[in-house]
Amino acid sequence: NAGVTQTPKFQVLKTGQSMTLQCAQDMNHNSMYWYRQDPGMGLRLIYYSASEGTTDKGEVPNGYNVSRLNKREFSLRLESAAPSQTSVYFCASSAVFGQGAIGNTIYFGEGSWLTVV
Amino acid sequence: GNSVTQMEGPVTLSEEAFLTINCTYTATGYPSLFWYVQYPGEGLQLLLKATKADDKGSNKGFEATYRKETTSFHLEKGSVQVSDSAVYFCALSDALTGGGNKLTFGTGTQLKVEL
């Protein structure tokens, strides 16, 4: 069972370049998320998709766009990369929509290490 | 807003020592609480969780009790092993507008266990 799969695992970009991080989950989860992890700051939510067809901003959405392509896939796009976007990016998913969701486990992918030079 | 505070690391212990990693939180309502573990070069894995006051989560010898009166969720293990070396994140879960749930994370505590 693959769980949450994200690609690429490592990427180096030049300032101003664009790229898309891909994510897919095979657990039939409704909700999907993108987080970034920076030293000393834990993980912060960039965007989320509560269910297929919806997307919303999280804590740190500036400089990013997302697409919920279908129930399985949720991509994160950097249109014009900046050094401040150097980070580790995690895609995640969880099952239940709406009431009772807060107790549900969020499952994470293995991370994508992005460096912008 | 919601926040999670956990003790700074790194924490260095000898094998078989007792482990405590402190975690306190600030939240409105009744969040669920989680401990995640991140091994080097890997993603986050759920270690344990508790969804209401006085619940005890446990897994792989680790335990944490949801204490509403002290707003705490301290992680403990009676005898650590070298293989427990990792970064541990405390988190609380909140409902998101439109559905799903958001995790608010602490900054992480690195644990190093030596022989």
XYZ file of C-alpha atoms in Angstrom:
232
model
C 0.000 0.000 0.000
C 1.755 3.154 -1.236
C -0.212 5.693 0.856
C 0.792 9.229 -0.149
C 3.287 9.499 -2.994
C 4.928 12.745 -4.019
C 7.406 13.636 -6.752
C 10.070 14.765 -7.259
C 12.007 13.951 -4.110
C 14.768 16.458 -4.806
C 14.819 19.521 -7.046
C 17.094 22.509 -7.541
C 15.578 25.542 -9.216
C 16.932 28.889 -10.293
C 15.185 32.019 -9.071
C 12.234 32.786 -11.344
C 11.787 29.253 -12.662
C 8.510 27.441 -12.248
C 7.788 23.894 -11.223
C 4.988 21.624 -10.053
C 5.120 19.155 -7.183
C 2.889 16.175 -7.780
C 1.035 14.230 -5.107
C -1.233 11.210 -5.229
C -2.908 9.145 -2.509
C -4.416 5.696 -2.844
C -6.421 5.648 0.415
C -9.620 7.134 -1.057
C -9.251 10.144 1.248
C -11.392 13.212 0.788
C -9.008 15.851 2.097
C -5.500 16.658 0.889
C -2.927 19.167 2.071
C 0.404 20.754 1.259
C 2.724 21.715 4.110
C 6.198 23.166 4.161
C 8.805 22.410 6.794
C 11.454 24.923 7.749
C 14.095 24.645 10.484
C 12.816 25.740 13.878
C 9.287 26.345 12.592
C 7.630 22.964 12.465
C 5.282 22.413 9.533
C 3.009 25.103 8.161
C -0.039 24.634 5.963
C 0.233 26.147 2.486
C -3.031 25.066 0.823
C -5.606 22.403 1.356
C -8.416 20.715 -0.484
C -11.222 19.574 1.805
C -12.811 17.567 -0.963
C -12.565 17.051 -4.702
C -13.330 20.300 -6.492
C -12.425 22.653 -3.639
C -9.192 24.335 -2.595
C -8.447 26.894 0.115
C -5.514 28.888 1.423
C -3.675 27.837 4.544
C -1.225 29.845 6.647
C 1.434 30.568 4.014
C -0.129 30.529 0.513
C 1.762 33.411 -1.118
C 3.787 32.349 -4.143
C 1.950 29.054 -4.604
C -1.003 27.672 -6.511
C -2.690 24.301 -6.256
C -4.879 22.048 -8.346
C -7.056 19.206 -7.111
C -7.000 17.218 -10.318
C -9.282 14.445 -9.046
C -9.892 12.697 -5.754
C -6.437 11.074 -5.805
C -4.212 13.905 -6.973
C -3.302 17.326 -5.578
C -0.484 19.337 -7.128
C 1.427 22.369 -5.869
C 2.852 24.891 -8.319
C 5.533 27.497 -7.820
C 5.053 30.006 -10.641
C 8.213 32.048 -10.061
C 10.458 30.424 -7.492
C 12.216 32.548 -4.876
C 15.016 31.607 -2.452
C 12.509 31.999 0.409
C 10.708 28.962 -1.004
C 13.682 26.715 -0.294
C 12.111 24.162 1.996
C 10.922 20.608 2.408
C 7.398 20.137 1.088
C 5.012 17.503 2.365
C 1.785 16.371 0.815
C -0.744 14.792 3.162
C -4.251 13.394 3.179
C -7.029 12.510 5.620
C -10.294 10.657 5.409
C -13.336 12.233 6.929
C -15.029 15.349 5.687
C -16.901 17.706 8.007
C -18.020 16.859 11.520
C -15.686 14.629 13.409
C -12.770 15.352 11.151
C -10.495 16.709 13.835
C -9.759 13.298 15.307
C -8.742 11.831 12.022
C -5.172 10.956 11.306
C -3.383 12.916 8.608
C -1.018 10.769 6.540
C 2.104 12.304 5.077
C 4.209 11.612 2.027
C 7.976 11.281 2.237
C 8.702 14.876 1.345
C 10.185 16.866 -1.526
C 13.421 18.748 -0.889
C 13.411 21.956 -2.939
C 16.323 24.358 -3.209
C 15.988 27.682 -5.010
C 19.295 29.339 -5.900
C -4.977 31.377 17.413
C -4.008 27.833 18.248
C -0.430 27.063 19.126
C 1.762 24.231 20.334
C 4.889 24.624 22.440
C 7.318 21.782 22.915
C 10.677 21.574 24.587
C 13.666 22.482 22.512
C 16.244 19.920 21.657
C 18.377 18.191 20.999
C 17.715 15.768 23.794
C 20.527 13.266 24.218
C 19.954 10.113 26.257
C 21.698 6.847 26.886
C 19.998 3.677 25.747
C 17.415 2.402 28.277
C 16.973 5.845 29.815
C 13.535 7.319 30.533
C 12.249 9.850 28.037
C 9.942 12.807 28.541
C 9.284 15.404 25.862
C 7.046 18.174 27.110
C 4.239 19.580 24.999
C 1.675 22.221 25.926
C -0.967 23.766 23.758
C -3.289 26.742 23.427
C -6.556 26.175 21.632
C -10.187 27.132 21.544
C -12.662 24.309 21.682
C -11.631 20.686 22.028
C -8.782 19.793 19.715
C -7.410 16.339 19.130
C -3.726 15.910 19.984
C -1.051 13.992 18.122
C 2.575 12.994 18.279
C 4.323 12.474 14.959
C 7.839 11.125 14.466
C 10.225 11.926 11.632
C 13.216 9.682 11.022
C 16.149 11.138 9.067
C 15.317 11.724 5.424
C 11.748 10.532 5.789
C 8.261 11.963 6.099
C 6.177 12.220 9.250
C 4.577 9.137 10.723
C 1.810 9.150 13.285
C 3.140 7.867 16.603
C 0.028 8.225 18.753
C -3.015 10.375 19.263
C -5.741 11.260 21.750
C -9.081 12.765 20.833
C -10.531 13.810 24.194
C -9.519 14.798 27.704
C -7.935 12.045 29.839
C -7.437 9.790 26.814
C -4.062 8.064 26.733
C -2.472 7.372 23.383
C 0.154 4.662 23.180
C 2.286 2.967 20.545
C 5.688 1.231 20.399
C 6.237 1.832 24.135
C 5.494 5.552 23.878
C 2.616 7.093 25.818
C 0.977 10.490 26.163
C -2.086 11.561 28.149
C -4.403 14.389 27.090
C -4.516 16.696 30.147
C -7.075 19.427 29.633
C -6.512 21.000 33.063
C -2.844 21.632 32.289
C -3.275 21.856 28.479
C -0.500 19.318 28.062
C 0.276 16.172 26.083
C 3.721 15.087 27.240
C 5.392 12.178 25.448
C 7.018 9.467 27.589
C 8.852 6.211 27.076
C 10.244 4.057 29.825
C 13.342 2.762 28.038
C 14.587 4.339 24.834
C 16.564 2.573 22.135
C 19.039 3.851 19.580
C 16.382 3.239 16.938
C 14.174 5.879 18.623
C 16.547 8.621 17.472
C 14.375 10.975 15.427
C 12.567 14.290 15.548
C 9.279 14.264 17.464
C 6.480 16.707 16.698
C 3.538 17.498 18.912
C 0.462 18.735 17.046
C -3.148 19.653 17.593
C -5.954 19.210 15.123
C -8.571 21.769 14.321
C -11.458 21.673 11.883
C -10.977 23.619 8.658
C -13.601 25.776 6.984
C -15.279 23.603 4.406
C -14.096 20.336 5.889
C -10.939 18.444 6.643
C -8.708 19.176 9.587
C -5.617 21.258 10.049
C -2.634 20.290 12.147
C -0.821 22.985 14.093
C 2.672 21.730 14.869
C 5.233 22.458 17.506
C 8.761 23.154 16.321
C 9.925 19.589 16.887
C 12.308 18.021 19.400
C 15.299 16.078 18.164
C 16.088 12.981 20.211
C 19.495 11.316 20.058
C 19.946 8.005 21.836
C 23.483 6.772 22.376
C 24.807 3.367 23.365
